[in-house]
Amino acid sequence: MNELTIRLEAGSPSPLYEQIYEHIKTEIKNGELPFEERLPSTRMLAKHLQVSRSTVELAYEQLLSEGYIESLPYRGYFVCRLDGIVHLEERKLVLPRRRAEQKPVYTYDFSPSGIDVNSFPHNTWKKLSKSILMEENKELFMLGDPQGEESLRTTIAAYLHQARGVSCTAEQVVVGAGNDYLLMLLVNLLGNGCRVAMENPTYKKAYHVLASMAESVAAVEMDKSGMDVEALERSGARVAYVMPSHQFPMGTVMPVKRRMELLLWASEKEGRYVLEDDYDSEFRYKGKPIPALQGFDAKGKVVYLGTFSRSIAPSIRISYMVLPQSLLEIYQEKGRCFSCTVSKVDQMLIMRFLREGHYERHLNRMRAVYKSRHDVLLEELGSLGGICEVSGENAGVHLLLHFANGMSGEEAVARAKKAGVRVYGLSDFIIGRQIASPTVILGYATMEEEGIREAVGRLREVWK
Amino acid sequence: MNELTIRLEAGSPSPLYEQIYEHIKTEIKNGELPFEERLPSTRMLAKHLQVSRSTVELAYEQLLSEGYIESLPYRGYFVCRLDGIVHLEERKLVLPRRRAEQKPVYTYDFSPSGIDVNSFPHNTWKKLSKSILMEENKELFMLGDPQGEESLRTTIAAYLHQARGVSCTAEQVVVGAGNDYLLMLLVNLLGNGCRVAMENPTYKKAYHVLASMAESVAAVEMDKSGMDVEALERSGARVAYVMPSHQFPMGTVMPVKRRMELLLWASEKEGRYVLEDDYDSEFRYKGKPIPALQGFDAKGKVVYLGTFSRSIAPSIRISYMVLPQSLLEIYQEKGRCFSCTVSKVDQMLIMRFLREGHYERHLNRMRAVYKSRHDVLLEELGSLGGICEVSGENAGVHLLLHFANGMSGEEAVARAKKAGVRVYGLSDFIIGRQIASPTVILGYATMEEEGIREAVGRLREVWK
């Protein structure tokens, strides 16, 4: 039997039992206490170390729990046979180096994906948040409905009906933490072998998510009405991801006729769906918003996807999808095992934000902000008359510039960069083979009016 | 040319242009305005309706945008050919009936998955939430790091090192809205053909998620040390999902030797991983917490999964996983397209909750609350001496009762139900073929001490 000599430190922050436990554990790991060796009895060790017997018992119990020693009836405590314990050396983690991104410095950035965070409804958000946490409602901290709280789903369904012409009940709404998550969930519901068609060019973020989750992605050409339905048919896809109210990045509004053709395509085979991403339909500067495709769907073929990220703030992770009946049945069968990804506090917050009219007011304010930026940008672009033409300017928070003077989009982006202005080449949004395009994209959500004037002035200099 | 007679209501909440637009749209849908029919010019219709020409222009522009009419140069406006428009009838949605769950009424519920929501740190949460929203930091509303904010990941890494013996850097931590979401993401990173082994019995929620996401799930038998590694080898799985610190529901603590064997299994083939779900290691009533398996891993084979759902509140959707180097590389390649599912406000909140010592204080408070419930339950169960034996009582917030009097778990559950007490049969947690088991599970996190005494009294009556 080993004579255990342990130097105990009375003033140490770790209790005596822990010091004994640590010492024996280290000796076992280092092989100084060989396997199958018998340990002194708790009584003897306590006497030897001049501590109470319960202190030693606590140490032995911890070693027992973790499996370093075992207790044999009437015989005492023994060191366990630990094959492979020699591998317990300290690990050196070699972390992969992140590519050091050399971010070029831009004075102005016409980002098409940004939003105006200065307009975030701070005070309302604070007040609602406080009021929700004041209620001390126990329900608020229990696990909720995987689909999202019913009160929030009812509110979203009513909003969608009134504002977007979406025809649905609360039962069809699934709330989730962002579009990426909902796409993940949806691909899971759609099952194996799900080939998804996307308009080309398209929203690259959704493309990456779908390429990662779905069986495969087909890039389908667009014409001036949107996705080419014959090409869609040829693609072999069974789900068509489209943005009918305002295609990103082309800005195309899908006319009623194309919508009908798309719905007809979906109704021709079981398991076909149209996935409508209605990402920024709130912002339209001429007439009323374009109604959602979902409202035309008589056969239960459309999945509608909406988000508060574009209209409130990207860091508020709340999106929702509206499932048609067939997918709702699958969701109820296999989707309800995924707990809701949005905290209840946030669900209650957005619910009250909608119900109490804050959302409508916020949207009106944002429309005014974006409209004036939009108007300034268009006015300024007027001076680029001979150089390029504008399209896609009636909705959303970006527009397209098509060069008529033979300049390529790449060249335009490069020249703008030299002037400290970031614009985006259309080719960045094309799936697959890179094709040169004489088009660039300018988003104006994050640009102040003065900045727009100054930036377009710079562009005029380098593009002319 | 059709003479359009539109009854305009001056007092209507919808503007005049919208009334004109709605009228023409309805006539087109109903076939009253046939395809290719020419519409009156804006000037003529304005005169006819006695409204301004711009009002009619606005209505026509909306119809143009949505594709109901088209404009031919020098010829005027024409109704579009809309094949299939007849399908636009109102849709009758037949919603699937949710199975009407007949919830039996229990006076007492020994739920093993509940937590004590009365102890939620309300005041701290409110204060932190207010203080974070007060900062009016613009960054707070922009889209953040898909992996989670670096400050939070650093804080989690430090906590895991100190409290759980997990060895990692902030770069390895991925934050997500709940374990279910992180499992979804992880299965995606693990790639095709991922067969996952789970201990049997196991945590059914994780089973459902993995069964839905992974290629297949193998149920692997346990012995008193946890997952049987030979059976794991035979199962053909390449990922082993285990709960080494405190297996659910068995309460087994995996001894060092089994941990080594599991790590050895993982190191024998490329692409093998051990997925450690450390769901309730914070609560242990004897000695120190059992260190995480991850801390023993010298070969980068363990994915560590932790959550604040059990320790703070289930509705706070914040979990995290620690990826080993090989999976971190895959994450950086294909996982970063999934935006973080936790809002930045919540990330900052939990970060400060940890950094400012609130979490440690909260855990200490919870340990005391659960410890006293645990003690009362054990004391009361003492009187069931001849009837059943207790196991798994040293950690977590549930324990197991094994009947020694020949009663099956099912019978015990049924008798308890008659007495208004809910207990859980072990067989509910078994994957696959249902085997009768003489064991039931009692969770005590949601039970007040008085309730425990009263409920065990009732159980004694019906079980003796």
PDB file of N, CA and C in Angstrom, chain B residues 176-244:
ATOM      1  N   GLY B 176     -26.272  29.152 -30.645  1.00  0.00           N
ATOM      2  CA  GLY B 176     -27.502  28.930 -31.415  1.00  0.00           C
ATOM      3  C   GLY B 176     -28.728  28.912 -30.525  1.00  0.00           C
ATOM      4  N   ALA B 177     -29.895  29.046 -31.161  1.00  0.00           N
ATOM      5  CA  ALA B 177     -31.151  29.144 -30.423  1.00  0.00           C
ATOM      6  C   ALA B 177     -31.665  27.764 -30.035  1.00  0.00           C
ATOM      7  N   GLY B 178     -31.024  27.152 -29.056  1.00  0.00           N
ATOM      8  CA  GLY B 178     -31.501  25.869 -28.549  1.00  0.00           C
ATOM      9  C   GLY B 178     -30.722  24.689 -29.109  1.00  0.00           C
ATOM     10  N   ASN B 179     -30.730  23.598 -28.339  1.00  0.00           N
ATOM     11  CA  ASN B 179     -30.004  22.391 -28.743  1.00  0.00           C
ATOM     12  C   ASN B 179     -30.537  21.809 -30.049  1.00  0.00           C
ATOM     13  N   ASP B 180     -31.863  21.874 -30.232  1.00  0.00           N
ATOM     14  CA  ASP B 180     -32.432  21.288 -31.441  1.00  0.00           C
ATOM     15  C   ASP B 180     -31.816  21.936 -32.670  1.00  0.00           C
ATOM     16  N   TYR B 181     -31.731  23.267 -32.626  1.00  0.00           N
ATOM     17  CA  TYR B 181     -31.149  23.978 -33.759  1.00  0.00           C
ATOM     18  C   TYR B 181     -29.688  23.589 -33.959  1.00  0.00           C
ATOM     19  N   LEU B 182     -28.931  23.536 -32.854  1.00  0.00           N
ATOM     20  CA  LEU B 182     -27.509  23.208 -32.992  1.00  0.00           C
ATOM     21  C   LEU B 182     -27.324  21.781 -33.513  1.00  0.00           C
ATOM     22  N   LEU B 183     -28.202  20.874 -33.116  1.00  0.00           N
ATOM     23  CA  LEU B 183     -28.119  19.508 -33.652  1.00  0.00           C
ATOM     24  C   LEU B 183     -28.395  19.504 -35.158  1.00  0.00           C
ATOM     25  N   MET B 184     -29.381  20.311 -35.577  1.00  0.00           N
ATOM     26  CA  MET B 184     -29.673  20.441 -37.018  1.00  0.00           C
ATOM     27  C   MET B 184     -28.434  20.904 -37.766  1.00  0.00           C
ATOM     28  N   LEU B 185     -27.822  21.956 -37.222  1.00  0.00           N
ATOM     29  CA  LEU B 185     -26.639  22.535 -37.856  1.00  0.00           C
ATOM     30  C   LEU B 185     -25.504  21.524 -37.876  1.00  0.00           C
ATOM     31  N   LEU B 186     -25.323  20.838 -36.764  1.00  0.00           N
ATOM     32  CA  LEU B 186     -24.223  19.884 -36.643  1.00  0.00           C
ATOM     33  C   LEU B 186     -24.379  18.736 -37.638  1.00  0.00           C
ATOM     34  N   VAL B 187     -25.597  18.200 -37.747  1.00  0.00           N
ATOM     35  CA  VAL B 187     -25.823  17.107 -38.698  1.00  0.00           C
ATOM     36  C   VAL B 187     -25.481  17.590 -40.101  1.00  0.00           C
ATOM     37  N   ASN B 188     -25.814  18.844 -40.387  1.00  0.00           N
ATOM     38  CA  ASN B 188     -25.467  19.401 -41.686  1.00  0.00           C
ATOM     39  C   ASN B 188     -23.944  19.444 -41.880  1.00  0.00           C
ATOM     40  N   LEU B 189     -23.212  19.817 -40.833  1.00  0.00           N
ATOM     41  CA  LEU B 189     -21.744  19.876 -40.931  1.00  0.00           C
ATOM     42  C   LEU B 189     -21.147  18.480 -41.086  1.00  0.00           C
ATOM     43  N   LEU B 190     -21.763  17.505 -40.423  1.00  0.00           N
ATOM     44  CA  LEU B 190     -21.226  16.146 -40.450  1.00  0.00           C
ATOM     45  C   LEU B 190     -21.381  15.518 -41.834  1.00  0.00           C
ATOM     46  N   GLY B 191     -22.296  16.060 -42.624  1.00  0.00           N
ATOM     47  CA  GLY B 191     -22.414  15.619 -44.013  1.00  0.00           C
ATOM     48  C   GLY B 191     -23.248  14.373 -44.195  1.00  0.00           C
ATOM     49  N   ASN B 192     -23.240  13.889 -45.418  1.00  0.00           N
ATOM     50  CA  ASN B 192     -24.119  12.764 -45.781  1.00  0.00           C
ATOM     51  C   ASN B 192     -23.763  11.475 -45.073  1.00  0.00           C
ATOM     52  N   GLY B 193     -24.755  10.622 -44.973  1.00  0.00           N
ATOM     53  CA  GLY B 193     -24.521   9.263 -44.479  1.00  0.00           C
ATOM     54  C   GLY B 193     -24.113   9.227 -43.026  1.00  0.00           C
ATOM     55  N   CYS B 194     -24.637  10.175 -42.243  1.00  0.00           N
ATOM     56  CA  CYS B 194     -24.222  10.224 -40.848  1.00  0.00           C
ATOM     57  C   CYS B 194     -25.167   9.391 -39.966  1.00  0.00           C
ATOM     58  N   ARG B 195     -24.674   8.228 -39.537  1.00  0.00           N
ATOM     59  CA  ARG B 195     -25.452   7.379 -38.643  1.00  0.00           C
ATOM     60  C   ARG B 195     -25.042   7.711 -37.205  1.00  0.00           C
ATOM     61  N   VAL B 196     -26.021   8.004 -36.361  1.00  0.00           N
ATOM     62  CA  VAL B 196     -25.746   8.449 -34.995  1.00  0.00           C
ATOM     63  C   VAL B 196     -26.167   7.374 -33.999  1.00  0.00           C
ATOM     64  N   ALA B 197     -25.276   7.039 -33.078  1.00  0.00           N
ATOM     65  CA  ALA B 197     -25.622   6.089 -32.021  1.00  0.00           C
ATOM     66  C   ALA B 197     -26.078   6.860 -30.791  1.00  0.00           C
ATOM     67  N   MET B 198     -27.142   6.386 -30.163  1.00  0.00           N
ATOM     68  CA  MET B 198     -27.600   7.000 -28.916  1.00  0.00           C
ATOM     69  C   MET B 198     -27.703   5.922 -27.848  1.00  0.00           C
ATOM     70  N   GLU B 199     -27.429   6.330 -26.615  1.00  0.00           N
ATOM     71  CA  GLU B 199     -27.633   5.427 -25.495  1.00  0.00           C
ATOM     72  C   GLU B 199     -29.121   5.074 -25.442  1.00  0.00           C
ATOM     73  N   ASN B 200     -29.433   3.884 -25.021  1.00  0.00           N
ATOM     74  CA  ASN B 200     -30.829   3.480 -24.906  1.00  0.00           C
ATOM     75  C   ASN B 200     -31.065   2.954 -23.485  1.00  0.00           C
ATOM     76  N   PRO B 201     -31.951   3.567 -22.716  1.00  0.00           N
ATOM     77  CA  PRO B 201     -32.830   4.697 -23.008  1.00  0.00           C
ATOM     78  C   PRO B 201     -32.072   6.022 -23.118  1.00  0.00           C
ATOM     79  N   THR B 202     -32.753   6.999 -23.708  1.00  0.00           N
ATOM     80  CA  THR B 202     -32.097   8.292 -23.910  1.00  0.00           C
ATOM     81  C   THR B 202     -33.103   9.437 -23.816  1.00  0.00           C
ATOM     82  N   TYR B 203     -32.596  10.617 -24.116  1.00  0.00           N
ATOM     83  CA  TYR B 203     -33.390  11.830 -24.123  1.00  0.00           C
ATOM     84  C   TYR B 203     -34.194  11.821 -25.422  1.00  0.00           C
ATOM     85  N   LYS B 204     -35.508  11.635 -25.327  1.00  0.00           N
ATOM     86  CA  LYS B 204     -36.316  11.405 -26.508  1.00  0.00           C
ATOM     87  C   LYS B 204     -36.369  12.591 -27.466  1.00  0.00           C
ATOM     88  N   LYS B 205     -36.254  13.797 -26.917  1.00  0.00           N
ATOM     89  CA  LYS B 205     -36.336  14.981 -27.759  1.00  0.00           C
ATOM     90  C   LYS B 205     -35.155  15.011 -28.737  1.00  0.00           C
ATOM     91  N   ALA B 206     -33.953  14.753 -28.209  1.00  0.00           N
ATOM     92  CA  ALA B 206     -32.773  14.706 -29.073  1.00  0.00           C
ATOM     93  C   ALA B 206     -32.908  13.560 -30.071  1.00  0.00           C
ATOM     94  N   TYR B 207     -33.512  12.460 -29.616  1.00  0.00           N
ATOM     95  CA  TYR B 207     -33.718  11.327 -30.525  1.00  0.00           C
ATOM     96  C   TYR B 207     -34.583  11.734 -31.717  1.00  0.00           C
ATOM     97  N   HIS B 208     -35.685  12.429 -31.436  1.00  0.00           N
ATOM     98  CA  HIS B 208     -36.575  12.814 -32.529  1.00  0.00           C
ATOM     99  C   HIS B 208     -35.876  13.752 -33.518  1.00  0.00           C
ATOM    100  N   VAL B 209     -35.099  14.694 -32.968  1.00  0.00           N
ATOM    101  CA  VAL B 209     -34.382  15.631 -33.829  1.00  0.00           C
ATOM    102  C   VAL B 209     -33.369  14.886 -34.690  1.00  0.00           C
ATOM    103  N   LEU B 210     -32.585  14.001 -34.062  1.00  0.00           N
ATOM    104  CA  LEU B 210     -31.561  13.279 -34.813  1.00  0.00           C
ATOM    105  C   LEU B 210     -32.194  12.308 -35.814  1.00  0.00           C
ATOM    106  N   ALA B 211     -33.292  11.661 -35.400  1.00  0.00           N
ATOM    107  CA  ALA B 211     -33.955  10.733 -36.310  1.00  0.00           C
ATOM    108  C   ALA B 211     -34.479  11.484 -37.527  1.00  0.00           C
ATOM    109  N   SER B 212     -34.853  12.744 -37.312  1.00  0.00           N
ATOM    110  CA  SER B 212     -35.403  13.534 -38.407  1.00  0.00           C
ATOM    111  C   SER B 212     -34.301  14.092 -39.307  1.00  0.00           C
ATOM    112  N   MET B 213     -33.138  14.405 -38.730  1.00  0.00           N
ATOM    113  CA  MET B 213     -32.086  15.084 -39.485  1.00  0.00           C
ATOM    114  C   MET B 213     -30.999  14.150 -40.006  1.00  0.00           C
ATOM    115  N   ALA B 214     -30.588  13.194 -39.188  1.00  0.00           N
ATOM    116  CA  ALA B 214     -29.438  12.375 -39.566  1.00  0.00           C
ATOM    117  C   ALA B 214     -29.872  11.264 -40.501  1.00  0.00           C
ATOM    118  N   GLU B 215     -28.895  10.603 -41.103  1.00  0.00           N
ATOM    119  CA  GLU B 215     -29.164   9.482 -42.002  1.00  0.00           C
ATOM    120  C   GLU B 215     -29.962   8.388 -41.261  1.00  0.00           C
ATOM    121  N   SER B 216     -29.477   8.012 -40.076  1.00  0.00           N
ATOM    122  CA  SER B 216     -30.181   7.018 -39.271  1.00  0.00           C
ATOM    123  C   SER B 216     -29.683   7.086 -37.840  1.00  0.00           C
ATOM    124  N   VAL B 217     -30.451   6.503 -36.938  1.00  0.00           N
ATOM    125  CA  VAL B 217     -30.074   6.485 -35.535  1.00  0.00           C
ATOM    126  C   VAL B 217     -30.000   5.032 -35.069  1.00  0.00           C
ATOM    127  N   ALA B 218     -28.904   4.688 -34.374  1.00  0.00           N
ATOM    128  CA  ALA B 218     -28.767   3.349 -33.811  1.00  0.00           C
ATOM    129  C   ALA B 218     -28.940   3.453 -32.305  1.00  0.00           C
ATOM    130  N   ALA B 219     -29.796   2.617 -31.745  1.00  0.00           N
ATOM    131  CA  ALA B 219     -29.960   2.598 -30.290  1.00  0.00           C
ATOM    132  C   ALA B 219     -28.963   1.588 -29.727  1.00  0.00           C
ATOM    133  N   VAL B 220     -28.061   2.068 -28.882  1.00  0.00           N
ATOM    134  CA  VAL B 220     -27.001   1.208 -28.360  1.00  0.00           C
ATOM    135  C   VAL B 220     -27.227   0.954 -26.873  1.00  0.00           C
ATOM    136  N   GLU B 221     -27.115  -0.296 -26.479  1.00  0.00           N
ATOM    137  CA  GLU B 221     -27.370  -0.653 -25.081  1.00  0.00           C
ATOM    138  C   GLU B 221     -26.347  -0.015 -24.138  1.00  0.00           C
ATOM    139  N   MET B 222     -26.770   0.154 -22.896  1.00  0.00           N
ATOM    140  CA  MET B 222     -25.888   0.698 -21.859  1.00  0.00           C
ATOM    141  C   MET B 222     -25.627  -0.379 -20.826  1.00  0.00           C
ATOM    142  N   ASP B 223     -24.468  -0.280 -20.181  1.00  0.00           N
ATOM    143  CA  ASP B 223     -24.282  -1.047 -18.946  1.00  0.00           C
ATOM    144  C   ASP B 223     -24.114  -0.020 -17.830  1.00  0.00           C
ATOM    145  N   LYS B 224     -23.613  -0.430 -16.693  1.00  0.00           N
ATOM    146  CA  LYS B 224     -23.592   0.515 -15.573  1.00  0.00           C
ATOM    147  C   LYS B 224     -22.591   1.670 -15.770  1.00  0.00           C
ATOM    148  N   SER B 225     -21.703   1.551 -16.779  1.00  0.00           N
ATOM    149  CA  SER B 225     -20.767   2.637 -17.071  1.00  0.00           C
ATOM    150  C   SER B 225     -21.230   3.527 -18.206  1.00  0.00           C
ATOM    151  N   GLY B 226     -22.336   3.194 -18.832  1.00  0.00           N
ATOM    152  CA  GLY B 226     -22.826   4.007 -19.927  1.00  0.00           C
ATOM    153  C   GLY B 226     -22.857   3.227 -21.217  1.00  0.00           C
ATOM    154  N   MET B 227     -22.694   3.921 -22.344  1.00  0.00           N
ATOM    155  CA  MET B 227     -22.805   3.271 -23.655  1.00  0.00           C
ATOM    156  C   MET B 227     -21.798   2.131 -23.795  1.00  0.00           C
ATOM    157  N   ASP B 228     -22.287   0.985 -24.253  1.00  0.00           N
ATOM    158  CA  ASP B 228     -21.451  -0.194 -24.479  1.00  0.00           C
ATOM    159  C   ASP B 228     -20.640   0.037 -25.756  1.00  0.00           C
ATOM    160  N   VAL B 229     -19.304   0.139 -25.617  1.00  0.00           N
ATOM    161  CA  VAL B 229     -18.492   0.550 -26.762  1.00  0.00           C
ATOM    162  C   VAL B 229     -18.394  -0.549 -27.816  1.00  0.00           C
ATOM    163  N   GLU B 230     -18.469  -1.815 -27.401  1.00  0.00           N
ATOM    164  CA  GLU B 230     -18.461  -2.890 -28.401  1.00  0.00           C
ATOM    165  C   GLU B 230     -19.736  -2.858 -29.229  1.00  0.00           C
ATOM    166  N   ALA B 231     -20.858  -2.627 -28.547  1.00  0.00           N
ATOM    167  CA  ALA B 231     -22.132  -2.516 -29.269  1.00  0.00           C
ATOM    168  C   ALA B 231     -22.109  -1.288 -30.184  1.00  0.00           C
ATOM    169  N   LEU B 232     -21.449  -0.244 -29.739  1.00  0.00           N
ATOM    170  CA  LEU B 232     -21.307   0.968 -30.560  1.00  0.00           C
ATOM    171  C   LEU B 232     -20.539   0.633 -31.835  1.00  0.00           C
ATOM    172  N   GLU B 233     -19.456  -0.089 -31.687  1.00  0.00           N
ATOM    173  CA  GLU B 233     -18.637  -0.502 -32.833  1.00  0.00           C
ATOM    174  C   GLU B 233     -19.495  -1.305 -33.833  1.00  0.00           C
ATOM    175  N   ARG B 234     -20.274  -2.249 -33.306  1.00  0.00           N
ATOM    176  CA  ARG B 234     -21.119  -3.080 -34.167  1.00  0.00           C
ATOM    177  C   ARG B 234     -22.233  -2.280 -34.854  1.00  0.00           C
ATOM    178  N   SER B 235     -22.641  -1.187 -34.223  1.00  0.00           N
ATOM    179  CA  SER B 235     -23.799  -0.435 -34.730  1.00  0.00           C
ATOM    180  C   SER B 235     -23.532   0.226 -36.081  1.00  0.00           C
ATOM    181  N   GLY B 236     -22.246   0.389 -36.419  1.00  0.00           N
ATOM    182  CA  GLY B 236     -21.920   1.034 -37.688  1.00  0.00           C
ATOM    183  C   GLY B 236     -22.081   2.549 -37.645  1.00  0.00           C
ATOM    184  N   ALA B 237     -22.322   3.092 -36.448  1.00  0.00           N
ATOM    185  CA  ALA B 237     -22.503   4.541 -36.346  1.00  0.00           C
ATOM    186  C   ALA B 237     -21.154   5.238 -36.456  1.00  0.00           C
ATOM    187  N   ARG B 238     -21.170   6.499 -36.883  1.00  0.00           N
ATOM    188  CA  ARG B 238     -19.910   7.222 -36.837  1.00  0.00           C
ATOM    189  C   ARG B 238     -19.943   8.399 -35.859  1.00  0.00           C
ATOM    190  N   VAL B 239     -21.109   8.625 -35.271  1.00  0.00           N
ATOM    191  CA  VAL B 239     -21.201   9.634 -34.212  1.00  0.00           C
ATOM    192  C   VAL B 239     -21.902   8.991 -33.016  1.00  0.00           C
ATOM    193  N   ALA B 240     -21.325   9.177 -31.825  1.00  0.00           N
ATOM    194  CA  ALA B 240     -21.945   8.642 -30.610  1.00  0.00           C
ATOM    195  C   ALA B 240     -22.437   9.813 -29.768  1.00  0.00           C
ATOM    196  N   TYR B 241     -23.766   9.881 -29.571  1.00  0.00           N
ATOM    197  CA  TYR B 241     -24.362  10.936 -28.754  1.00  0.00           C
ATOM    198  C   TYR B 241     -24.451  10.416 -27.319  1.00  0.00           C
ATOM    199  N   VAL B 242     -23.733  11.026 -26.391  1.00  0.00           N
ATOM    200  CA  VAL B 242     -23.716  10.557 -25.005  1.00  0.00           C
ATOM    201  C   VAL B 242     -23.859  11.717 -24.016  1.00  0.00           C
ATOM    202  N   MET B 243     -24.232  11.377 -22.779  1.00  0.00           N
ATOM    203  CA  MET B 243     -24.358  12.362 -21.705  1.00  0.00           C
ATOM    204  C   MET B 243     -23.489  11.880 -20.546  1.00  0.00           C
ATOM    205  N   PRO B 244     -22.155  12.035 -20.638  1.00  0.00           N
ATOM    206  CA  PRO B 244     -21.244  11.377 -19.703  1.00  0.00           C
ATOM    207  C   PRO B 244     -21.352  11.878 -18.262  1.00  0.00           C
TER     208      PRO B 244
END
